[in-house]
Amino acid sequence: MASFLTSRISILPMFSVLVCSLIALSAANLNQDFQITWGDGRAKILNNGELLTLSLDKASGSGFQSKNEYLFGQINMQLKLVPGNSAGTVTAYYLSSKGSTWDEIDFEFLGNSTGEPYTLHTNVFSQGKGNREQQFHLWFNLTADFHTYSILWNPQHIVFSVDGTPIRKFRNLESKGVPYPKNQAMRIYSSLWNADDWATRGGLVKTDWSQAPFTASYRNFKANACVWSSGASSCGSNSVNSNSWMSQELDSAGEEKLKWVQKNYMIYNYCTDAKRFPQGFPPECSMA
């Protein structure tokens, strides 16, 4: 992401090193950052914390969550998706708060029939309201190797990126009456589960259980983020000055790359689905 993002902050204060020591900056041991939450042994942290795997079979899927809650951050994880015939499966990787008016930032990977592309599904919820789906068929095989999926979440916008290339931006348009996730701390969650009632071609292609167990892999987690604990943020009042990601915007090259991805690889955009919004598109669609 760094190659496409510039900061409005040109000089970091000398005390930034001290403040940054309070920020979550994790990269090595997944045991330190995550805990398995369900799956009855189907989720595993391996290789001294370097690798995490989720598995799905006919009896159950599996999942994990972060030990920390975050309120703004730049979060990266490398994923390698279920190979082969993964039709009917969904690998969800997302940030979410709790409660009936939750916030959420979603990557969801919808499985495919062998030879067909994975569908990358994205969504943003604010105060319990979602319905902001954009979907992509990316320019590489998501199952052949690990790729980095990133979320930049700051007070200005949310940027979804893949291998440093921005694919989606959701701006803070509270001034126009659009709720924006900014007050609720969120954990990172991931799960691998069966959704063959809708995931592949609208549920027409069912899960082939002869291919089970299905496995997705995770590594190289890094969160340069504000940890929320006991009602307070680790970033403190000087976070804008001391953390460049807190004020990062897409530069002109990033904006062009974003347009290129959306022109060539986006397969669904809620902001162009007139049948779904016969009374008019959501207000953010005209301001994107």
PDB file of C-alpha atoms in Angstrom:
ATOM      1  CA  MET A   1       0.000   0.000   0.000  1.00  0.00           C
ATOM      2  CA  ALA A   2       2.859   2.347   0.756  1.00  0.00           C
ATOM      3  CA  SER A   3       3.701   2.858  -2.917  1.00  0.00           C
ATOM      4  CA  PHE A   4       0.275   4.333  -3.580  1.00  0.00           C
ATOM      5  CA  LEU A   5      -0.257   6.289  -0.376  1.00  0.00           C
ATOM      6  CA  THR A   6       1.132   9.612   0.710  1.00  0.00           C
ATOM      7  CA  SER A   7       0.869  11.298   4.057  1.00  0.00           C
ATOM      8  CA  ARG A   8      -0.061  14.859   4.682  1.00  0.00           C
ATOM      9  CA  ILE A   9       2.506  14.770   7.472  1.00  0.00           C
ATOM     10  CA  SER A  10       5.965  15.556   6.079  1.00  0.00           C
ATOM     11  CA  ILE A  11       7.996  15.618   9.291  1.00  0.00           C
ATOM     12  CA  LEU A  12       7.464  13.328  12.253  1.00  0.00           C
ATOM     13  CA  PRO A  13       8.001  14.858  15.688  1.00  0.00           C
ATOM     14  CA  MET A  14      10.946  13.629  17.691  1.00  0.00           C
ATOM     15  CA  PHE A  15       8.662  12.137  20.303  1.00  0.00           C
ATOM     16  CA  SER A  16       6.966   9.888  17.746  1.00  0.00           C
ATOM     17  CA  VAL A  17       9.258   6.995  18.656  1.00  0.00           C
ATOM     18  CA  LEU A  18       7.931   7.060  22.211  1.00  0.00           C
ATOM     19  CA  VAL A  19       4.311   7.180  21.078  1.00  0.00           C
ATOM     20  CA  CYS A  20       4.810   4.502  18.481  1.00  0.00           C
ATOM     21  CA  SER A  21       6.031   2.185  21.208  1.00  0.00           C
ATOM     22  CA  LEU A  22       2.435   2.130  22.416  1.00  0.00           C
ATOM     23  CA  ILE A  23       1.046   1.121  19.035  1.00  0.00           C
ATOM     24  CA  ALA A  24       0.307  -2.465  18.060  1.00  0.00           C
ATOM     25  CA  LEU A  25       3.057  -3.425  15.654  1.00  0.00           C
ATOM     26  CA  SER A  26       2.915  -7.184  15.246  1.00  0.00           C
ATOM     27  CA  ALA A  27       4.482  -9.374  12.633  1.00  0.00           C
ATOM     28  CA  ALA A  28       5.945 -12.649  13.853  1.00  0.00           C
ATOM     29  CA  ASN A  29       4.075 -14.960  16.214  1.00  0.00           C
ATOM     30  CA  LEU A  30       0.398 -15.497  15.458  1.00  0.00           C
ATOM     31  CA  ASN A  31      -0.037 -17.032  18.916  1.00  0.00           C
ATOM     32  CA  GLN A  32       0.538 -13.588  20.379  1.00  0.00           C
ATOM     33  CA  ASP A  33      -2.132 -11.907  18.256  1.00  0.00           C
ATOM     34  CA  PHE A  34      -4.891 -14.468  17.730  1.00  0.00           C
ATOM     35  CA  GLN A  35      -6.865 -17.174  19.462  1.00  0.00           C
ATOM     36  CA  ILE A  36      -8.806 -20.060  17.948  1.00  0.00           C
ATOM     37  CA  THR A  37     -12.490 -19.587  18.726  1.00  0.00           C
ATOM     38  CA  TRP A  38     -14.269 -22.551  17.162  1.00  0.00           C
ATOM     39  CA  GLY A  39     -13.847 -25.627  14.988  1.00  0.00           C
ATOM     40  CA  ASP A  40     -13.020 -28.424  17.452  1.00  0.00           C
ATOM     41  CA  GLY A  41      -9.404 -28.760  16.361  1.00  0.00           C
ATOM     42  CA  ARG A  42      -9.892 -27.811  12.728  1.00  0.00           C
ATOM     43  CA  ALA A  43      -8.049 -24.514  13.213  1.00  0.00           C
ATOM     44  CA  LYS A  44      -4.336 -24.726  13.990  1.00  0.00           C
ATOM     45  CA  ILE A  45      -1.434 -22.388  14.704  1.00  0.00           C
ATOM     46  CA  LEU A  46       1.718 -24.079  13.415  1.00  0.00           C
ATOM     47  CA  ASN A  47       5.471 -23.603  12.973  1.00  0.00           C
ATOM     48  CA  ASN A  48       5.995 -21.753  16.249  1.00  0.00           C
ATOM     49  CA  GLY A  49       3.299 -19.249  15.380  1.00  0.00           C
ATOM     50  CA  GLU A  50       4.385 -18.528  11.796  1.00  0.00           C
ATOM     51  CA  LEU A  51       1.364 -20.156  10.133  1.00  0.00           C
ATOM     52  CA  LEU A  52      -2.351 -20.405  10.935  1.00  0.00           C
ATOM     53  CA  THR A  53      -4.709 -22.721   9.072  1.00  0.00           C
ATOM     54  CA  LEU A  54      -8.489 -23.030   9.033  1.00  0.00           C
ATOM     55  CA  SER A  55     -10.205 -26.177   7.785  1.00  0.00           C
ATOM     56  CA  LEU A  56     -13.734 -27.127   6.794  1.00  0.00           C
ATOM     57  CA  ASP A  57     -15.267 -30.562   6.477  1.00  0.00           C
ATOM     58  CA  LYS A  58     -18.867 -31.751   6.347  1.00  0.00           C
ATOM     59  CA  ALA A  59     -19.180 -31.650  10.129  1.00  0.00           C
ATOM     60  CA  SER A  60     -17.855 -28.138  10.803  1.00  0.00           C
ATOM     61  CA  GLY A  61     -15.816 -25.164   9.743  1.00  0.00           C
ATOM     62  CA  SER A  62     -13.459 -23.194  11.988  1.00  0.00           C
ATOM     63  CA  GLY A  63     -12.465 -19.687  12.980  1.00  0.00           C
ATOM     64  CA  PHE A  64     -10.241 -17.361  14.977  1.00  0.00           C
ATOM     65  CA  GLN A  65     -10.223 -13.821  16.323  1.00  0.00           C
ATOM     66  CA  SER A  66      -7.664 -11.243  17.397  1.00  0.00           C
ATOM     67  CA  LYS A  67      -6.814 -10.853  21.048  1.00  0.00           C
ATOM     68  CA  ASN A  68      -6.787  -7.068  20.648  1.00  0.00           C
ATOM     69  CA  GLU A  69      -9.497  -4.633  19.641  1.00  0.00           C
ATOM     70  CA  TYR A  70      -8.504  -1.777  17.344  1.00  0.00           C
ATOM     71  CA  LEU A  71      -9.839   1.707  16.684  1.00  0.00           C
ATOM     72  CA  PHE A  72      -8.166   2.757  13.411  1.00  0.00           C
ATOM     73  CA  GLY A  73      -5.141   1.102  11.903  1.00  0.00           C
ATOM     74  CA  GLN A  74      -3.247  -0.242   8.935  1.00  0.00           C
ATOM     75  CA  ILE A  75      -3.713  -4.004   9.029  1.00  0.00           C
ATOM     76  CA  ASN A  76      -2.094  -6.579   6.748  1.00  0.00           C
ATOM     77  CA  MET A  77      -2.431 -10.348   6.521  1.00  0.00           C
ATOM     78  CA  GLN A  78      -1.205 -12.801   3.921  1.00  0.00           C
ATOM     79  CA  LEU A  79      -3.760 -15.432   2.885  1.00  0.00           C
ATOM     80  CA  LYS A  80      -3.665 -18.448   0.606  1.00  0.00           C
ATOM     81  CA  LEU A  81      -7.179 -19.590  -0.253  1.00  0.00           C
ATOM     82  CA  VAL A  82      -8.664 -23.073  -0.569  1.00  0.00           C
ATOM     83  CA  PRO A  83      -7.276 -24.637  -3.777  1.00  0.00           C
ATOM     84  CA  GLY A  84      -9.049 -26.727  -6.380  1.00  0.00           C
ATOM     85  CA  ASN A  85     -12.818 -27.095  -6.315  1.00  0.00           C
ATOM     86  CA  SER A  86     -13.816 -24.814  -3.452  1.00  0.00           C
ATOM     87  CA  ALA A  87     -17.388 -24.193  -4.629  1.00  0.00           C
ATOM     88  CA  GLY A  88     -19.783 -23.546  -1.756  1.00  0.00           C
ATOM     89  CA  THR A  89     -17.094 -22.454   0.689  1.00  0.00           C
ATOM     90  CA  VAL A  90     -16.562 -18.971   2.086  1.00  0.00           C
ATOM     91  CA  THR A  91     -13.409 -17.692   3.747  1.00  0.00           C
ATOM     92  CA  ALA A  92     -14.298 -14.537   5.661  1.00  0.00           C
ATOM     93  CA  TYR A  93     -11.617 -12.150   6.943  1.00  0.00           C
ATOM     94  CA  TYR A  94     -12.942  -8.987   8.531  1.00  0.00           C
ATOM     95  CA  LEU A  95     -13.007  -6.384  11.281  1.00  0.00           C
ATOM     96  CA  SER A  96     -16.146  -6.132  13.406  1.00  0.00           C
ATOM     97  CA  SER A  97     -17.486  -4.574  16.581  1.00  0.00           C
ATOM     98  CA  LYS A  98     -20.299  -6.012  18.696  1.00  0.00           C
ATOM     99  CA  GLY A  99     -23.915  -5.064  19.325  1.00  0.00           C
ATOM    100  CA  SER A 100     -27.003  -4.333  17.253  1.00  0.00           C
ATOM    101  CA  THR A 101     -25.472  -1.225  15.655  1.00  0.00           C
ATOM    102  CA  TRP A 102     -22.108  -2.780  14.875  1.00  0.00           C
ATOM    103  CA  ASP A 103     -19.434  -1.586  12.461  1.00  0.00           C
ATOM    104  CA  GLU A 104     -17.712  -4.007  10.091  1.00  0.00           C
ATOM    105  CA  ILE A 105     -15.132  -4.011   7.279  1.00  0.00           C
ATOM    106  CA  ASP A 106     -15.243  -7.192   5.178  1.00  0.00           C
ATOM    107  CA  PHE A 107     -13.104  -9.279   2.895  1.00  0.00           C
ATOM    108  CA  GLU A 108     -14.992 -12.445   1.919  1.00  0.00           C
ATOM    109  CA  PHE A 109     -13.663 -14.992  -0.547  1.00  0.00           C
ATOM    110  CA  LEU A 110     -16.370 -16.985  -2.309  1.00  0.00           C
ATOM    111  CA  GLY A 111     -15.219 -20.395  -3.519  1.00  0.00           C
ATOM    112  CA  ASN A 112     -15.272 -21.554  -7.118  1.00  0.00           C
ATOM    113  CA  SER A 113     -15.640 -24.557  -9.322  1.00  0.00           C
ATOM    114  CA  THR A 114     -12.279 -25.823 -10.551  1.00  0.00           C
ATOM    115  CA  GLY A 115     -10.955 -23.483 -13.238  1.00  0.00           C
ATOM    116  CA  GLU A 116     -13.284 -20.612 -12.366  1.00  0.00           C
ATOM    117  CA  PRO A 117     -12.067 -17.471 -10.565  1.00  0.00           C
ATOM    118  CA  TYR A 118     -12.593 -16.808  -6.895  1.00  0.00           C
ATOM    119  CA  THR A 119     -14.962 -13.933  -6.121  1.00  0.00           C
ATOM    120  CA  LEU A 120     -13.599 -11.372  -3.661  1.00  0.00           C
ATOM    121  CA  HIS A 121     -16.579  -9.811  -1.887  1.00  0.00           C
ATOM    122  CA  THR A 122     -16.157  -6.574   0.090  1.00  0.00           C
ATOM    123  CA  ASN A 123     -18.593  -4.693   2.313  1.00  0.00           C
ATOM    124  CA  VAL A 124     -18.661  -1.876   4.860  1.00  0.00           C
ATOM    125  CA  PHE A 125     -21.140  -1.726   7.751  1.00  0.00           C
ATOM    126  CA  SER A 126     -21.639   1.389   9.851  1.00  0.00           C
ATOM    127  CA  GLN A 127     -24.040   1.494  12.803  1.00  0.00           C
ATOM    128  CA  GLY A 128     -25.537  -1.829  11.769  1.00  0.00           C
ATOM    129  CA  LYS A 129     -26.172  -0.851   8.152  1.00  0.00           C
ATOM    130  CA  GLY A 130     -24.348  -2.622   5.334  1.00  0.00           C
ATOM    131  CA  ASN A 131     -25.600  -3.357   1.814  1.00  0.00           C
ATOM    132  CA  ARG A 132     -22.482  -1.741   0.340  1.00  0.00           C
ATOM    133  CA  GLU A 133     -21.138  -4.699  -1.609  1.00  0.00           C
ATOM    134  CA  GLN A 134     -18.453  -4.549  -4.260  1.00  0.00           C
ATOM    135  CA  GLN A 135     -17.121  -7.758  -5.814  1.00  0.00           C
ATOM    136  CA  PHE A 136     -14.000  -8.508  -7.835  1.00  0.00           C
ATOM    137  CA  HIS A 137     -12.341 -11.217  -9.890  1.00  0.00           C
ATOM    138  CA  LEU A 138      -8.678 -10.457  -9.251  1.00  0.00           C
ATOM    139  CA  TRP A 139      -5.775 -10.650 -11.701  1.00  0.00           C
ATOM    140  CA  PHE A 140      -4.094 -13.717 -10.180  1.00  0.00           C
ATOM    141  CA  ASN A 141      -4.860 -17.150  -8.764  1.00  0.00           C
ATOM    142  CA  LEU A 142      -5.696 -16.582  -5.097  1.00  0.00           C
ATOM    143  CA  THR A 143      -4.907 -20.211  -4.257  1.00  0.00           C
ATOM    144  CA  ALA A 144      -1.443 -20.653  -5.803  1.00  0.00           C
ATOM    145  CA  ASP A 145       0.486 -18.583  -3.277  1.00  0.00           C
ATOM    146  CA  PHE A 146       0.133 -16.164  -0.382  1.00  0.00           C
ATOM    147  CA  HIS A 147      -1.022 -12.625  -1.149  1.00  0.00           C
ATOM    148  CA  THR A 148      -1.320  -9.630   1.153  1.00  0.00           C
ATOM    149  CA  TYR A 149      -4.806  -8.304   1.920  1.00  0.00           C
ATOM    150  CA  SER A 150      -4.781  -4.920   3.647  1.00  0.00           C
ATOM    151  CA  ILE A 151      -7.226  -2.575   5.312  1.00  0.00           C
ATOM    152  CA  LEU A 152      -6.284   1.030   5.958  1.00  0.00           C
ATOM    153  CA  TRP A 153      -8.871   2.471   8.338  1.00  0.00           C
ATOM    154  CA  ASN A 154      -8.442   6.045   9.464  1.00  0.00           C
ATOM    155  CA  PRO A 155     -10.776   9.001  10.120  1.00  0.00           C
ATOM    156  CA  GLN A 156     -10.756  10.000   6.447  1.00  0.00           C
ATOM    157  CA  HIS A 157     -11.477   6.735   4.672  1.00  0.00           C
ATOM    158  CA  ILE A 158     -11.230   2.959   4.478  1.00  0.00           C
ATOM    159  CA  VAL A 159      -8.980   1.583   1.725  1.00  0.00           C
ATOM    160  CA  PHE A 160      -9.010  -2.099   0.747  1.00  0.00           C
ATOM    161  CA  SER A 161      -5.776  -3.199  -0.950  1.00  0.00           C
ATOM    162  CA  VAL A 162      -4.358  -6.402  -2.424  1.00  0.00           C
ATOM    163  CA  ASP A 163      -0.575  -6.745  -2.667  1.00  0.00           C
ATOM    164  CA  GLY A 164      -0.327  -2.984  -2.208  1.00  0.00           C
ATOM    165  CA  THR A 165      -2.819  -2.183  -4.976  1.00  0.00           C
ATOM    166  CA  PRO A 166      -5.938  -0.329  -3.812  1.00  0.00           C
ATOM    167  CA  ILE A 167      -9.157  -1.963  -5.001  1.00  0.00           C
ATOM    168  CA  ARG A 168     -11.798  -0.040  -3.043  1.00  0.00           C
ATOM    169  CA  LYS A 169     -12.142   3.189  -1.070  1.00  0.00           C
ATOM    170  CA  PHE A 170     -14.991   4.134   1.278  1.00  0.00           C
ATOM    171  CA  ARG A 171     -14.820   7.791   2.271  1.00  0.00           C
ATOM    172  CA  ASN A 172     -15.973   9.414   5.491  1.00  0.00           C
ATOM    173  CA  LEU A 173     -19.043  11.317   4.320  1.00  0.00           C
ATOM    174  CA  GLU A 174     -20.630  11.996   7.691  1.00  0.00           C
ATOM    175  CA  SER A 175     -21.044  15.612   6.626  1.00  0.00           C
ATOM    176  CA  LYS A 176     -23.442  14.283   3.958  1.00  0.00           C
ATOM    177  CA  GLY A 177     -25.380  12.122   6.407  1.00  0.00           C
ATOM    178  CA  VAL A 178     -23.558   8.834   5.718  1.00  0.00           C
ATOM    179  CA  PRO A 179     -22.570   7.001   8.941  1.00  0.00           C
ATOM    180  CA  TYR A 180     -18.867   6.141   9.151  1.00  0.00           C
ATOM    181  CA  PRO A 181     -17.117   3.593  11.408  1.00  0.00           C
ATOM    182  CA  LYS A 182     -15.133   5.717  13.834  1.00  0.00           C
ATOM    183  CA  ASN A 183     -16.376   5.228  17.401  1.00  0.00           C
ATOM    184  CA  GLN A 184     -16.522   1.447  17.894  1.00  0.00           C
ATOM    185  CA  ALA A 185     -13.404  -0.643  18.411  1.00  0.00           C
ATOM    186  CA  MET A 186     -13.239  -3.764  16.251  1.00  0.00           C
ATOM    187  CA  ARG A 187     -11.559  -7.143  16.477  1.00  0.00           C
ATOM    188  CA  ILE A 188     -10.201  -9.078  13.533  1.00  0.00           C
ATOM    189  CA  TYR A 189     -12.139 -12.253  12.770  1.00  0.00           C
ATOM    190  CA  SER A 190     -11.763 -15.016  10.226  1.00  0.00           C
ATOM    191  CA  SER A 191     -13.741 -18.150   9.496  1.00  0.00           C
ATOM    192  CA  LEU A 192     -13.999 -20.873   6.872  1.00  0.00           C
ATOM    193  CA  TRP A 193     -17.515 -22.231   6.501  1.00  0.00           C
ATOM    194  CA  ASN A 194     -20.017 -23.845   4.167  1.00  0.00           C
ATOM    195  CA  ALA A 195     -22.390 -21.462   2.380  1.00  0.00           C
ATOM    196  CA  ASP A 196     -23.427 -23.472  -0.643  1.00  0.00           C
ATOM    197  CA  ASP A 197     -26.944 -22.061  -0.421  1.00  0.00           C
ATOM    198  CA  TRP A 198     -25.616 -18.790  -1.918  1.00  0.00           C
ATOM    199  CA  ALA A 199     -21.812 -18.588  -2.276  1.00  0.00           C
ATOM    200  CA  THR A 200     -21.192 -20.013  -5.755  1.00  0.00           C
ATOM    201  CA  ARG A 201     -23.412 -18.889  -8.639  1.00  0.00           C
ATOM    202  CA  GLY A 202     -26.128 -17.956  -6.184  1.00  0.00           C
ATOM    203  CA  GLY A 203     -26.211 -21.419  -4.663  1.00  0.00           C
ATOM    204  CA  LEU A 204     -26.488 -23.351  -7.930  1.00  0.00           C
ATOM    205  CA  VAL A 205     -23.136 -25.076  -7.365  1.00  0.00           C
ATOM    206  CA  LYS A 206     -22.995 -27.112  -4.160  1.00  0.00           C
ATOM    207  CA  THR A 207     -20.031 -28.099  -2.032  1.00  0.00           C
ATOM    208  CA  ASP A 208     -18.289 -31.282  -3.200  1.00  0.00           C
ATOM    209  CA  TRP A 209     -17.520 -32.940   0.119  1.00  0.00           C
ATOM    210  CA  SER A 210     -15.317 -35.517  -1.571  1.00  0.00           C
ATOM    211  CA  GLN A 211     -12.762 -32.680  -1.811  1.00  0.00           C
ATOM    212  CA  ALA A 212     -12.803 -32.054   1.962  1.00  0.00           C
ATOM    213  CA  PRO A 213     -11.103 -31.059   4.128  1.00  0.00           C
ATOM    214  CA  PHE A 214     -10.855 -27.567   2.640  1.00  0.00           C
ATOM    215  CA  THR A 215      -8.011 -25.490   4.065  1.00  0.00           C
ATOM    216  CA  ALA A 216      -7.093 -21.792   3.990  1.00  0.00           C
ATOM    217  CA  SER A 217      -3.747 -20.513   5.308  1.00  0.00           C
ATOM    218  CA  TYR A 218      -2.610 -17.288   6.994  1.00  0.00           C
ATOM    219  CA  ARG A 219       0.775 -15.766   7.780  1.00  0.00           C
ATOM    220  CA  ASN A 220       2.735 -12.495   8.208  1.00  0.00           C
ATOM    221  CA  PHE A 221       0.137 -10.550  10.155  1.00  0.00           C
ATOM    222  CA  LYS A 222       1.088  -6.945  10.812  1.00  0.00           C
ATOM    223  CA  ALA A 223      -1.061  -4.363  12.587  1.00  0.00           C
ATOM    224  CA  ASN A 224       0.195  -0.800  12.813  1.00  0.00           C
ATOM    225  CA  ALA A 225      -2.870   0.241  14.737  1.00  0.00           C
ATOM    226  CA  CYS A 226      -4.420   1.821  17.792  1.00  0.00           C
ATOM    227  CA  VAL A 227      -5.251  -0.809  20.404  1.00  0.00           C
ATOM    228  CA  TRP A 228      -8.440  -0.143  22.369  1.00  0.00           C
ATOM    229  CA  SER A 229      -8.370  -1.317  25.967  1.00  0.00           C
ATOM    230  CA  SER A 230     -10.330  -0.335  29.095  1.00  0.00           C
ATOM    231  CA  GLY A 231     -12.055   2.491  27.263  1.00  0.00           C
ATOM    232  CA  ALA A 232      -8.879   4.133  25.970  1.00  0.00           C
ATOM    233  CA  SER A 233      -6.754   4.081  22.824  1.00  0.00           C
ATOM    234  CA  SER A 234      -3.051   3.319  22.852  1.00  0.00           C
ATOM    235  CA  CYS A 235      -2.543   6.072  20.295  1.00  0.00           C
ATOM    236  CA  GLY A 236      -3.404   8.952  22.607  1.00  0.00           C
ATOM    237  CA  SER A 237      -4.123  12.526  21.564  1.00  0.00           C
ATOM    238  CA  ASN A 238      -0.980  12.860  19.432  1.00  0.00           C
ATOM    239  CA  SER A 239      -1.811   9.984  17.077  1.00  0.00           C
ATOM    240  CA  VAL A 240      -2.294  12.121  13.955  1.00  0.00           C
ATOM    241  CA  ASN A 241       1.135  13.625  14.387  1.00  0.00           C
ATOM    242  CA  SER A 242       2.941  10.437  15.282  1.00  0.00           C
ATOM    243  CA  ASN A 243       1.373   7.841  12.947  1.00  0.00           C
ATOM    244  CA  SER A 244       1.534   8.613   9.242  1.00  0.00           C
ATOM    245  CA  TRP A 245      -1.129   6.042   8.389  1.00  0.00           C
ATOM    246  CA  MET A 246      -3.662   8.027  10.450  1.00  0.00           C
ATOM    247  CA  SER A 247      -3.668  10.749   7.788  1.00  0.00           C
ATOM    248  CA  GLN A 248      -2.747   8.736   4.687  1.00  0.00           C
ATOM    249  CA  GLU A 249      -4.578   9.468   1.471  1.00  0.00           C
ATOM    250  CA  LEU A 250      -4.292   7.871  -1.948  1.00  0.00           C
ATOM    251  CA  ASP A 251      -1.920   9.864  -4.125  1.00  0.00           C
ATOM    252  CA  SER A 252      -2.573  10.409  -7.837  1.00  0.00           C
ATOM    253  CA  ALA A 253      -0.909   7.110  -8.788  1.00  0.00           C
ATOM    254  CA  GLY A 254      -3.027   5.280  -6.228  1.00  0.00           C
ATOM    255  CA  GLU A 255      -6.222   6.873  -7.491  1.00  0.00           C
ATOM    256  CA  GLU A 256      -5.351   5.827 -11.046  1.00  0.00           C
ATOM    257  CA  LYS A 257      -4.607   2.287  -9.923  1.00  0.00           C
ATOM    258  CA  LEU A 258      -7.913   2.170  -8.045  1.00  0.00           C
ATOM    259  CA  LYS A 259      -9.778   3.262 -11.194  1.00  0.00           C
ATOM    260  CA  TRP A 260      -7.909   0.636 -13.227  1.00  0.00           C
ATOM    261  CA  VAL A 261      -8.876  -2.159 -10.844  1.00  0.00           C
ATOM    262  CA  GLN A 262     -12.494  -1.086 -10.678  1.00  0.00           C
ATOM    263  CA  LYS A 263     -12.749  -0.751 -14.457  1.00  0.00           C
ATOM    264  CA  ASN A 264     -11.125  -4.094 -15.264  1.00  0.00           C
ATOM    265  CA  TYR A 265     -11.767  -6.389 -12.291  1.00  0.00           C
ATOM    266  CA  MET A 266     -14.941  -5.263 -10.527  1.00  0.00           C
ATOM    267  CA  ILE A 267     -17.867  -7.568 -11.298  1.00  0.00           C
ATOM    268  CA  TYR A 268     -20.493  -6.022  -9.000  1.00  0.00           C
ATOM    269  CA  ASN A 269     -21.010  -2.563  -7.533  1.00  0.00           C
ATOM    270  CA  TYR A 270     -24.042  -1.740  -5.408  1.00  0.00           C
ATOM    271  CA  CYS A 271     -23.802   1.831  -6.650  1.00  0.00           C
ATOM    272  CA  THR A 272     -24.785   0.744 -10.172  1.00  0.00           C
ATOM    273  CA  ASP A 273     -27.523  -1.749  -9.247  1.00  0.00           C
ATOM    274  CA  ALA A 274     -30.619   0.235 -10.190  1.00  0.00           C
ATOM    275  CA  LYS A 275     -32.950  -2.747  -9.649  1.00  0.00           C
ATOM    276  CA  ARG A 276     -31.854  -2.933  -6.051  1.00  0.00           C
ATOM    277  CA  PHE A 277     -32.320   0.781  -5.412  1.00  0.00           C
ATOM    278  CA  PRO A 278     -35.366   1.828  -7.477  1.00  0.00           C
ATOM    279  CA  GLN A 279     -35.891   4.929  -5.323  1.00  0.00           C
ATOM    280  CA  GLY A 280     -32.354   6.150  -5.885  1.00  0.00           C
ATOM    281  CA  PHE A 281     -28.832   5.112  -4.970  1.00  0.00           C
ATOM    282  CA  PRO A 282     -27.391   5.590  -1.478  1.00  0.00           C
ATOM    283  CA  PRO A 283     -25.936   9.091  -1.066  1.00  0.00           C
ATOM    284  CA  GLU A 284     -22.306   7.953  -0.970  1.00  0.00           C
ATOM    285  CA  CYS A 285     -22.630   6.585  -4.510  1.00  0.00           C
ATOM    286  CA  SER A 286     -22.741  10.059  -6.027  1.00  0.00           C
ATOM    287  CA  MET A 287     -19.774  11.224  -3.949  1.00  0.00           C
ATOM    288  CA  ALA A 288     -17.354   8.325  -4.306  1.00  0.00           C
TER     289      ALA A 288
END
